Short mmCIF file of C-alpha atoms in Angstrom, two decimals:
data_model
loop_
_atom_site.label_atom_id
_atom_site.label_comp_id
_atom_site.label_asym_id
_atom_site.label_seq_id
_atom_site.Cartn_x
_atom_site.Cartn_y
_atom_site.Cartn_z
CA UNK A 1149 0.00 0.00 0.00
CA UNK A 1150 1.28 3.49 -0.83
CA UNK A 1151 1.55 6.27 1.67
CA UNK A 1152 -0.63 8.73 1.20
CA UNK A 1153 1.55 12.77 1.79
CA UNK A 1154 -0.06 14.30 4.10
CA UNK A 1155 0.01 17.89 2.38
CA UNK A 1156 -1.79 20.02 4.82
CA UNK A 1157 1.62 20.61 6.73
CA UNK A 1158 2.59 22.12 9.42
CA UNK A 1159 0.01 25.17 10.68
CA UNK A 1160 2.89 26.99 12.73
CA UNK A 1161 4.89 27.25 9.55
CA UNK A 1162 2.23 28.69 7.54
CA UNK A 1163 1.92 31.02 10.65
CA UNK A 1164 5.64 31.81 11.38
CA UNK A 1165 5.81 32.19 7.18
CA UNK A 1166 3.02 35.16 7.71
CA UNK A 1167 5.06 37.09 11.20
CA UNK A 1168 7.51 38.94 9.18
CA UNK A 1169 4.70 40.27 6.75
CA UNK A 1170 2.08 41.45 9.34
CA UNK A 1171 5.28 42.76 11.85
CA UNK A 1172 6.25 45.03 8.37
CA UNK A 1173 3.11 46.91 8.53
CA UNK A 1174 3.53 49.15 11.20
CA UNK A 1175 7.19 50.59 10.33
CA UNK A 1176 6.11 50.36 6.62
CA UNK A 1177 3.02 52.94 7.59
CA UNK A 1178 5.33 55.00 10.00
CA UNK A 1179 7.95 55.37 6.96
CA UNK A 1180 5.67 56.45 4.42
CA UNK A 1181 3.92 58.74 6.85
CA UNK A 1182 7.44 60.39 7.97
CA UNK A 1183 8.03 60.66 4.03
CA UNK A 1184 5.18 62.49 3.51
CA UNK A 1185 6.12 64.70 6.53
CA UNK A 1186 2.70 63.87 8.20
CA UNK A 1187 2.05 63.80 11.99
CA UNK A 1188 -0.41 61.37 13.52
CA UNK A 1189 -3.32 63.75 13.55
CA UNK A 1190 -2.70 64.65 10.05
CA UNK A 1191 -2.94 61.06 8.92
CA UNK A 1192 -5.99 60.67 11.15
CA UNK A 1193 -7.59 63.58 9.09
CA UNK A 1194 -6.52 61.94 6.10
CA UNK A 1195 -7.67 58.49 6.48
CA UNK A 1196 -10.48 58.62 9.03
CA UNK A 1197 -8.46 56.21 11.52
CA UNK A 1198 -7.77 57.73 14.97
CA UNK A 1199 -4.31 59.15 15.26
CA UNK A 1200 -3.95 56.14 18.49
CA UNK A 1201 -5.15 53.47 16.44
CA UNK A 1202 -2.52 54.39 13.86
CA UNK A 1203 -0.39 54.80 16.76
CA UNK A 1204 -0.78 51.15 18.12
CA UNK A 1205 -0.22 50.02 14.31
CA UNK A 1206 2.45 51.27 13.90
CA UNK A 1207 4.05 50.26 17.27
CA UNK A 1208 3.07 46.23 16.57
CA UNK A 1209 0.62 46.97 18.95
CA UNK A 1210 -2.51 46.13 16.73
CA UNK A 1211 -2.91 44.53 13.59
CA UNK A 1212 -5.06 46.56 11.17
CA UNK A 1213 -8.37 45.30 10.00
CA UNK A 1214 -8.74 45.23 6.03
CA UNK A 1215 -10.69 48.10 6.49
CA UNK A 1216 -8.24 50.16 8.43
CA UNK A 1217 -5.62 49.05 6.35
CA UNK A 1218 -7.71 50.65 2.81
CA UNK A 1219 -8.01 53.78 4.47
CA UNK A 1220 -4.24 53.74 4.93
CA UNK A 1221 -2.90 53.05 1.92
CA UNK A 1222 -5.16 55.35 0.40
CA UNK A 1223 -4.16 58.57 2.41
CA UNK A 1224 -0.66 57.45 2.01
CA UNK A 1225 -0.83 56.76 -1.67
CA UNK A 1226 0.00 53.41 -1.61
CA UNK A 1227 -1.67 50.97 -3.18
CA UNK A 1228 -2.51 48.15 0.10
CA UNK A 1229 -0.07 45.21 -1.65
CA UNK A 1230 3.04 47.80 -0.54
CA UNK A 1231 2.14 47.22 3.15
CA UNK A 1232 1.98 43.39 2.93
CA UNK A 1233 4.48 42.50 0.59
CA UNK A 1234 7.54 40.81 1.80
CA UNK A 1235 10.09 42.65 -0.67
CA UNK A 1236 12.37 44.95 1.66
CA UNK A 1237 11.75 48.63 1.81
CA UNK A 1238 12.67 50.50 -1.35
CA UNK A 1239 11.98 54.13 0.90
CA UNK A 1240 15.30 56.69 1.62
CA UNK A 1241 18.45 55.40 3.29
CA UNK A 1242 17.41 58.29 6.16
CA UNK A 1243 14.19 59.25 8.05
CA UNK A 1244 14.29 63.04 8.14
CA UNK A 1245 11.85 64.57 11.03
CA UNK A 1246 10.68 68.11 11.06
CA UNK A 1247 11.27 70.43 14.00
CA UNK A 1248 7.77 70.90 13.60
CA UNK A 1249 6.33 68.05 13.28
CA UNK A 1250 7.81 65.63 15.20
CA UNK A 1251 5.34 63.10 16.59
CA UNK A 1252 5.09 62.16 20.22
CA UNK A 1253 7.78 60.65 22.53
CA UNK A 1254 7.47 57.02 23.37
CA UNK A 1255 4.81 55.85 25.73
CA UNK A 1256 7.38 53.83 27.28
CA UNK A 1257 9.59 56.48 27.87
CA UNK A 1258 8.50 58.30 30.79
CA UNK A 1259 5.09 56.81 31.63
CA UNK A 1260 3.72 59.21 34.36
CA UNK A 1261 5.88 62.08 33.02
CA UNK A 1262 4.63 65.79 34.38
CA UNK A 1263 5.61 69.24 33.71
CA UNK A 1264 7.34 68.21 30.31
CA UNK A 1265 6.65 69.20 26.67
CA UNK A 1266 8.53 66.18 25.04
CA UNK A 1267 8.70 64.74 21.26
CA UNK A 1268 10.14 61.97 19.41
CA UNK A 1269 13.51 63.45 17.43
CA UNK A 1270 14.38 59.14 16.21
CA UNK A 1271 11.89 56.96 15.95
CA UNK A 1272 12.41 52.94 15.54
CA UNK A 1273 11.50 51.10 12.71
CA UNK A 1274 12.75 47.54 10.86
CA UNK A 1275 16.02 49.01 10.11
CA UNK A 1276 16.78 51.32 13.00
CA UNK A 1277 16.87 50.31 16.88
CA UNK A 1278 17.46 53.71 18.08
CA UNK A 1279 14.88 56.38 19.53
CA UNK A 1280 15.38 59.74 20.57
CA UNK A 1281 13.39 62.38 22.96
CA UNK A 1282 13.92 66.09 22.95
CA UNK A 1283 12.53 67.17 26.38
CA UNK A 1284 11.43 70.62 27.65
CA UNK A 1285 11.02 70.34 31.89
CA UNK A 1286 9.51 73.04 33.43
CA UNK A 1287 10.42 73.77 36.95
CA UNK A 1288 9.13 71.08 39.36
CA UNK A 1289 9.02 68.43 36.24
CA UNK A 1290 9.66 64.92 36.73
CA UNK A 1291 9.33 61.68 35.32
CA UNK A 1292 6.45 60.79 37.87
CA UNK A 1293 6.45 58.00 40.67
CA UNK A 1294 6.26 55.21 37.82
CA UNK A 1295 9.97 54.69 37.71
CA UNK A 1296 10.48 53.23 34.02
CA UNK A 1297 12.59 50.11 33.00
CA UNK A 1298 12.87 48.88 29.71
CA UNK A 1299 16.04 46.77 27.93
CA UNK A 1300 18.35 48.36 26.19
CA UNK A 1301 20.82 51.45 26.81
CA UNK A 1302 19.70 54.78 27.40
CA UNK A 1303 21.63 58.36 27.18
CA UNK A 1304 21.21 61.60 28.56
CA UNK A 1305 22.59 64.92 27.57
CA UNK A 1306 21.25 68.07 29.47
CA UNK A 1307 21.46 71.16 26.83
CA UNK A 1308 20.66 73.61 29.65
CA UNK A 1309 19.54 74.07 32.88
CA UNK A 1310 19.98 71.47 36.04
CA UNK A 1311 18.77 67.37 35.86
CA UNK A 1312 18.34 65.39 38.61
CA UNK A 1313 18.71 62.10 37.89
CA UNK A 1314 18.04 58.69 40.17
CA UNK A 1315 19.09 54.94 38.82
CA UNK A 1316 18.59 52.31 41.54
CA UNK A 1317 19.25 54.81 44.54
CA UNK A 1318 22.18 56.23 42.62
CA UNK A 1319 21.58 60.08 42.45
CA UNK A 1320 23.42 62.03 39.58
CA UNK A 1321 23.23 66.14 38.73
CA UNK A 1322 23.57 67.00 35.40
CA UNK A 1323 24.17 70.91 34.47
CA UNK A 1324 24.10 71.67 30.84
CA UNK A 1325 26.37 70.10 28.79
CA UNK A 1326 26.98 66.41 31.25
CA UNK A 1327 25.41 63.53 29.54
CA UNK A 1328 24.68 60.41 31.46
CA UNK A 1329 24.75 56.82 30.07
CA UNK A 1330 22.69 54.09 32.02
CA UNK A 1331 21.42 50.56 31.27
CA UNK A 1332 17.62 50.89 30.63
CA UNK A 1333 16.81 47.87 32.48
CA UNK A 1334 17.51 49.61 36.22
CA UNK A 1335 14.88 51.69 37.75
CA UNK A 1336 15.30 55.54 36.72
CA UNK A 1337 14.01 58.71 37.49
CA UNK A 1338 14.70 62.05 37.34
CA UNK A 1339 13.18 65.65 37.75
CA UNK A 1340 13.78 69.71 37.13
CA UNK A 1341 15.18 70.39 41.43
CA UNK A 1342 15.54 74.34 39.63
CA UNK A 1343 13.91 77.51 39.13
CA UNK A 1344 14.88 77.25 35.08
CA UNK A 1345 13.45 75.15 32.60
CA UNK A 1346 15.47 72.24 31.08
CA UNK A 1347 15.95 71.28 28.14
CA UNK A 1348 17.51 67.39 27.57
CA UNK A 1349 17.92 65.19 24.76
CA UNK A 1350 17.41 61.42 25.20
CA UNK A 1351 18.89 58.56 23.13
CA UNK A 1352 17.22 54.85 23.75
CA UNK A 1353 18.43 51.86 22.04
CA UNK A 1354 16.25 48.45 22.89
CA UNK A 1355 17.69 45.18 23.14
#
């Protein structure tokens, strides 16, 4: 008797075969929106989709729905094969950000954050690890009581005014021009102890 293949094969390779795909959406929307020079609430104005559900896609957070994937690729001007095609990005070597209209600073990067006007300078995408912040503390602004740990490295540089910064019961003061470098992992805070604003400049680079 002859063996019959079983052809159906294995349903976690069909599914690991589809990861890289979905996982390119998100960056591959953030790219093309950078490229366009469009914030978040622009897009949302453009497409209909809420400026956090575009957000969350573009994070990994959430996977599009058809629909909210249509909408995209039309405001973008891209026709919705671009987004799930596996061919690598054919988008510029760089990802420039305007000074005025840089979208928001990581969620993750001060969670409970106060008395700050912060924005993403670097944001992350398939090709890039790194992140930046450019911070504006007001005096009496801190990071909050939620004391933030991620993986990864993370760097400091005060541009002017005074930092306080704590890492696991380690206290540092940075006056403008000191940078700090810290692993991301160990508890961190820091606030504005001074009458004058601050202004800092963060560099993160996950694991």
């Amino acid at each position: 008797m002859v063996a019959t293949p079983d052809i159906r094969g294995d349903k976690s390779d069909v599914v690991a075969s589809w990861e890289p795909i979905v996982g390119a959406i998100g960056p591959k929307v953030r790219e093309v929106r950078q490229l366009l020079g469009l914030s978040l609430q622009q897009l949302a104005g453009r497409s209909e989709v809420s400026a956090a559900a575009i957000h969350k896609v573009e994070r990994g957070d959430m996977v599009p729905t058809i629909t909210t994937l249509l909408k995209l690729s039309s405001a973008l001007g891209r026709p919705i094969g671009f987004f799930v095609d596996d061919a690598d990005w054919a988008g510029p070597v760089g990802v420039h950000i305007r000074g005025t209209d840089r979208p928001p600073a990581p969620l993750d990067w001060a969670p409970e954050v106060a008395g700050v006007n912060a924005s993403a300078i670097a944001v992350p995408n398939e090709r890039l690890r790194g992140s930046g912040v450019w911070a504006e503390i007001e005096p009496g602004g801190a990071s909050g009581d939620g004391r933030s740990v991620r993986s990864g490295e993370e760097l400091v540089l005060v541009v002017s005014g005074v930092l306080a910064v704590d890492i696991a019961g380690e206290r540092y003061r940075l006056e403008a021009g000191d940078s700090l470098h810290f692993p991301a992992d160990r508890p961190h805070s820091w606030q504005n102890p001074g009458p004058d604003a601050v202004t800092a400049v963060w560099w993160l680079l996950r694991s």
